[in-house]
GROMACS .gro file of C-alpha atoms in nm:
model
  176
    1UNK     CA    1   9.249   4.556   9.880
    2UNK     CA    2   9.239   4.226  10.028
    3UNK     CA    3   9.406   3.910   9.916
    4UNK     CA    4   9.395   3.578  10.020
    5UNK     CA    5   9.446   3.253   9.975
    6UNK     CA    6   9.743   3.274   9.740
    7UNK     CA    7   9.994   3.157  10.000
    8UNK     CA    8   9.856   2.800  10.039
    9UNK     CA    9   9.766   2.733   9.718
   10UNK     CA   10  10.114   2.810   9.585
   11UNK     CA   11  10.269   2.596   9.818
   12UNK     CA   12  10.012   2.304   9.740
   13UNK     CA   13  10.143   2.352   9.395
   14UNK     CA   14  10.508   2.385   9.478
   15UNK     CA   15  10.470   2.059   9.663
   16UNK     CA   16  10.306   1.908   9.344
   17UNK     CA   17  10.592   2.029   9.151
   18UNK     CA   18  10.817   1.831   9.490
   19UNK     CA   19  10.575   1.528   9.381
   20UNK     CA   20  10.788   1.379   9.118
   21UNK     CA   21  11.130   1.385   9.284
   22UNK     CA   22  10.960   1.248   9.624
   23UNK     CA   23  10.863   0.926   9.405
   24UNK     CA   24  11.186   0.911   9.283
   25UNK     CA   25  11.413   0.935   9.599
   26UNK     CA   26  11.147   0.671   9.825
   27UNK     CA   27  11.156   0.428   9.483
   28UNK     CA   28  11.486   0.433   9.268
   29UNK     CA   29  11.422   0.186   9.090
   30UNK     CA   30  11.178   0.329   8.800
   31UNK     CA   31  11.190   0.180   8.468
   32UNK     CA   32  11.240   0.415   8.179
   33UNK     CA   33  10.857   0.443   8.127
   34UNK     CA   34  10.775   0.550   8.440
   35UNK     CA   35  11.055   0.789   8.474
   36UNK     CA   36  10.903   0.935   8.175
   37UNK     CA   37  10.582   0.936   8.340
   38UNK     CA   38  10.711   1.106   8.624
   39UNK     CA   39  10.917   1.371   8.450
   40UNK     CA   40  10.586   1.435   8.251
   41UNK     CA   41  10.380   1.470   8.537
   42UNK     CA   42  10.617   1.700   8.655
   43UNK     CA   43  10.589   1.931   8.329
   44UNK     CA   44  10.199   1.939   8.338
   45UNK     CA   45  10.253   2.105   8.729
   46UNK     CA   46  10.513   2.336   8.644
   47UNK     CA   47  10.286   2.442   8.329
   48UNK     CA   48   9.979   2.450   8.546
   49UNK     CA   49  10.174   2.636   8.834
   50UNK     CA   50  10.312   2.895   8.542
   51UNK     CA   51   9.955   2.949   8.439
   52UNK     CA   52   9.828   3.032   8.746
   53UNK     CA   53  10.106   3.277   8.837
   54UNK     CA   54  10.079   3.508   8.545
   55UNK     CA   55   9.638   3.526   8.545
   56UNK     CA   56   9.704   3.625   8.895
   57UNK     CA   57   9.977   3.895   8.821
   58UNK     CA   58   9.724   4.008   8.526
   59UNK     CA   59   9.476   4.004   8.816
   60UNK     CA   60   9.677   4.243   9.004
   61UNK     CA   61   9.801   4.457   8.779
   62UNK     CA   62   9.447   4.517   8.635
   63UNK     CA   63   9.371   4.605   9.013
   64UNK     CA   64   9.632   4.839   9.062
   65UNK     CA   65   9.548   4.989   8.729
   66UNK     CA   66   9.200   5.004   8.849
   67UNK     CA   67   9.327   5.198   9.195
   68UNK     CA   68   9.490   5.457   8.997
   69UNK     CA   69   9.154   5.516   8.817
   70UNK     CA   70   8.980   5.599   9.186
   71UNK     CA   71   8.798   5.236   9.167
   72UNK     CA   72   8.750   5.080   9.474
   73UNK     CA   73   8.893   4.701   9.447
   74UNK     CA   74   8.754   4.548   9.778
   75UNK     CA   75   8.871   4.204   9.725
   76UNK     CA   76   9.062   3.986   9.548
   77UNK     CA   77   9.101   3.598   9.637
   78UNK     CA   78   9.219   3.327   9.434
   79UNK     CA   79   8.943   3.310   9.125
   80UNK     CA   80   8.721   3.580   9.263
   81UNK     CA   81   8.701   3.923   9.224
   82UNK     CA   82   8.495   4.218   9.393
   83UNK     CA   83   8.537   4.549   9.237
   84UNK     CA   84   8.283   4.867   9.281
   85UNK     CA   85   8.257   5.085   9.008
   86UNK     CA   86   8.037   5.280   9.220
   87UNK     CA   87   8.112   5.618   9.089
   88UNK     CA   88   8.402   5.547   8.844
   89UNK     CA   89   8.278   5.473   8.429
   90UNK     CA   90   8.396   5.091   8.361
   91UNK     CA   91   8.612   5.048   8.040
   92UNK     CA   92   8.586   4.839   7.732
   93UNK     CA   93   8.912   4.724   7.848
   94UNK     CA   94   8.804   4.653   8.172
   95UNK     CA   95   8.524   4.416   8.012
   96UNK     CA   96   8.768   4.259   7.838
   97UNK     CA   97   9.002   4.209   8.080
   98UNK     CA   98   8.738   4.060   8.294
   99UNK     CA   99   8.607   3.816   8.014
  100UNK     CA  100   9.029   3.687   7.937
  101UNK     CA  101   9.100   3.626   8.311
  102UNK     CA  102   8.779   3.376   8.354
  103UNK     CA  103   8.710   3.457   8.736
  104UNK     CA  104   8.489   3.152   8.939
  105UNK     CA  105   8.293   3.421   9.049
  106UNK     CA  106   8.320   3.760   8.999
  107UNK     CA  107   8.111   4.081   9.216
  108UNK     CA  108   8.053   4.442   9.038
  109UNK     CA  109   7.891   4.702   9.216
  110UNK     CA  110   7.762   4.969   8.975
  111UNK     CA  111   7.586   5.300   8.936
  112UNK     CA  112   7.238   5.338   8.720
  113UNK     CA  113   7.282   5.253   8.373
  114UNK     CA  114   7.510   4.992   8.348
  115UNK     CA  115   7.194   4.713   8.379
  116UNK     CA  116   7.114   4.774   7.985
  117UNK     CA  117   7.473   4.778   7.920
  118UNK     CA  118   7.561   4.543   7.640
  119UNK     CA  119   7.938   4.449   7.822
  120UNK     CA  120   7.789   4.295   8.069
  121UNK     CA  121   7.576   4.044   7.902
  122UNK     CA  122   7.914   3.926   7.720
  123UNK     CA  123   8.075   3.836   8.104
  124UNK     CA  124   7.780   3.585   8.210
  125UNK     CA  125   7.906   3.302   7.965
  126UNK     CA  126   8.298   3.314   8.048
  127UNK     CA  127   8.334   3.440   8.389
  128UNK     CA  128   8.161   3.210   8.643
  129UNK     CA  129   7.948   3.365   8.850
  130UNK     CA  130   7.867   3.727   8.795
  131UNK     CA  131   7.670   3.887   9.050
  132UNK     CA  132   7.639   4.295   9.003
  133UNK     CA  133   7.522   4.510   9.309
  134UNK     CA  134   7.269   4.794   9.210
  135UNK     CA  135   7.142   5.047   9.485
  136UNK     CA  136   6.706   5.010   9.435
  137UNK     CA  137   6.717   5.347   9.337
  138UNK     CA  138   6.909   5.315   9.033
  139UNK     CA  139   6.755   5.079   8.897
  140UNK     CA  140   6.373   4.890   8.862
  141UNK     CA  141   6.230   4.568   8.887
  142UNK     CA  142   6.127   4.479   8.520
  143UNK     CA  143   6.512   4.575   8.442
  144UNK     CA  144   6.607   4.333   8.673
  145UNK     CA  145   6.395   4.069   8.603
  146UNK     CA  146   6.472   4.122   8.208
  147UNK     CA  147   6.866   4.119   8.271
  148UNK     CA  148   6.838   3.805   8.513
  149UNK     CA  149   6.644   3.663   8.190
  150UNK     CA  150   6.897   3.731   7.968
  151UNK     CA  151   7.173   3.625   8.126
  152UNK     CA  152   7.158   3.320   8.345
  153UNK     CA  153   7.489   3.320   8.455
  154UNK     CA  154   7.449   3.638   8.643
  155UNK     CA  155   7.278   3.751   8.959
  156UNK     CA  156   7.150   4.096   9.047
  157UNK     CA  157   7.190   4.222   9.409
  158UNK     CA  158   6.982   4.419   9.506
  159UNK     CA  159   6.684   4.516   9.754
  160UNK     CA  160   6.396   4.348   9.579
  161UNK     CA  161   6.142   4.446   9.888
  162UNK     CA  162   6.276   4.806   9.859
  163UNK     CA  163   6.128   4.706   9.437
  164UNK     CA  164   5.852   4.614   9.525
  165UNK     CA  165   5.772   4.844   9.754
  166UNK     CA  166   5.867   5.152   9.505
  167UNK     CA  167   5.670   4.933   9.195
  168UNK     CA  168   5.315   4.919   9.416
  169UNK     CA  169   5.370   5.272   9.484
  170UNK     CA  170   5.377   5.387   9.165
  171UNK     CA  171   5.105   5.147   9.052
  172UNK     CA  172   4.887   5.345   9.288
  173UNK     CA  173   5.019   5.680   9.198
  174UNK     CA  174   4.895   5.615   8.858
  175UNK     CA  175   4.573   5.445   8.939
  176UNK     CA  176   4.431   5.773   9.113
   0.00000   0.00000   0.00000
């Protein structure tokens, strides 16, 4: 599992939290409205900085939860995640979890059948951008074209050549 980028951005934070105090030591003398302005600048960090912390130890858990399943988690930076469900069934829960922790952009790698699923069509408006990763075999181009209708927030991966390809093939199996 790799994770990144969670190092800097909690010290960018910590040094927004650092902000406040900084503007107070270099000018001490604040009136009572700006003092207020600072300590409430302050607040909004340390709320912002709390928020961030606990989606990103849901994040994790979820993954390790996910592990312990046999699902591969291959990444996990920041606001994106890249999970492969690539032999393991996906969860209502796991749906859910993925729609509450409103990724910027999110990659699922699935076996056939999940392109008609229902649980994905509810990700597309919450979580950024979706992008799910089909192998050509497993699935066809009018379901892909359909789904990518459907749902304009996400983005199917897949070999559209190898589609093609397999679509003219069978047109001319069935025109003989």
């Amino acid at each position: 599992m790799i994770i990144s980028g969670d190092d800097t951005r909690r010290r960018g934070l910590l040094l927004l939290l650092r902000l406040p105090w900084l503007l107070v030591k270099q000018r001490p003398r604040f009136s009572i409205s700006g003092m207020l302005l600072v300590v409430a600048v302050a607040a909004c960090c340390a709320a912002y900085v709390g928020a961030e912390v606990r989606r990103e130890n849901r994040l994790r858990e979820w993954a390790s939860d996910l592990q312990q399943r046999g699902v591969n988690v291959m990444g996990l930076a920041g606001r994106s995640v890249f999970v492969d469900f690539f032999g393991v069934a996906p969860t209502d829960e796991d749906f859910a979890r993925l729609r509450d922790l409103r990724t910027d952009r999110c990659i699922l790698r699935f076996r056939r059948g999940y392109l008609d699923d229902e649980r994905l069509l509810s990700l597309a408006p919450v979580s950024g951008l979706v992008r799910l990763s089909f192998s050509a075999e497993d699935v066809s181009l009018s379901a892909v074209q359909e789904f990518e209708r459907r749902t304009p927030g996400c983005e199917v991966l897949v070999d559209r050549e190898q589609l093609w390809s397999r679509r003219t093939a069978e047109a001319a199996a069935t025109a003989r």
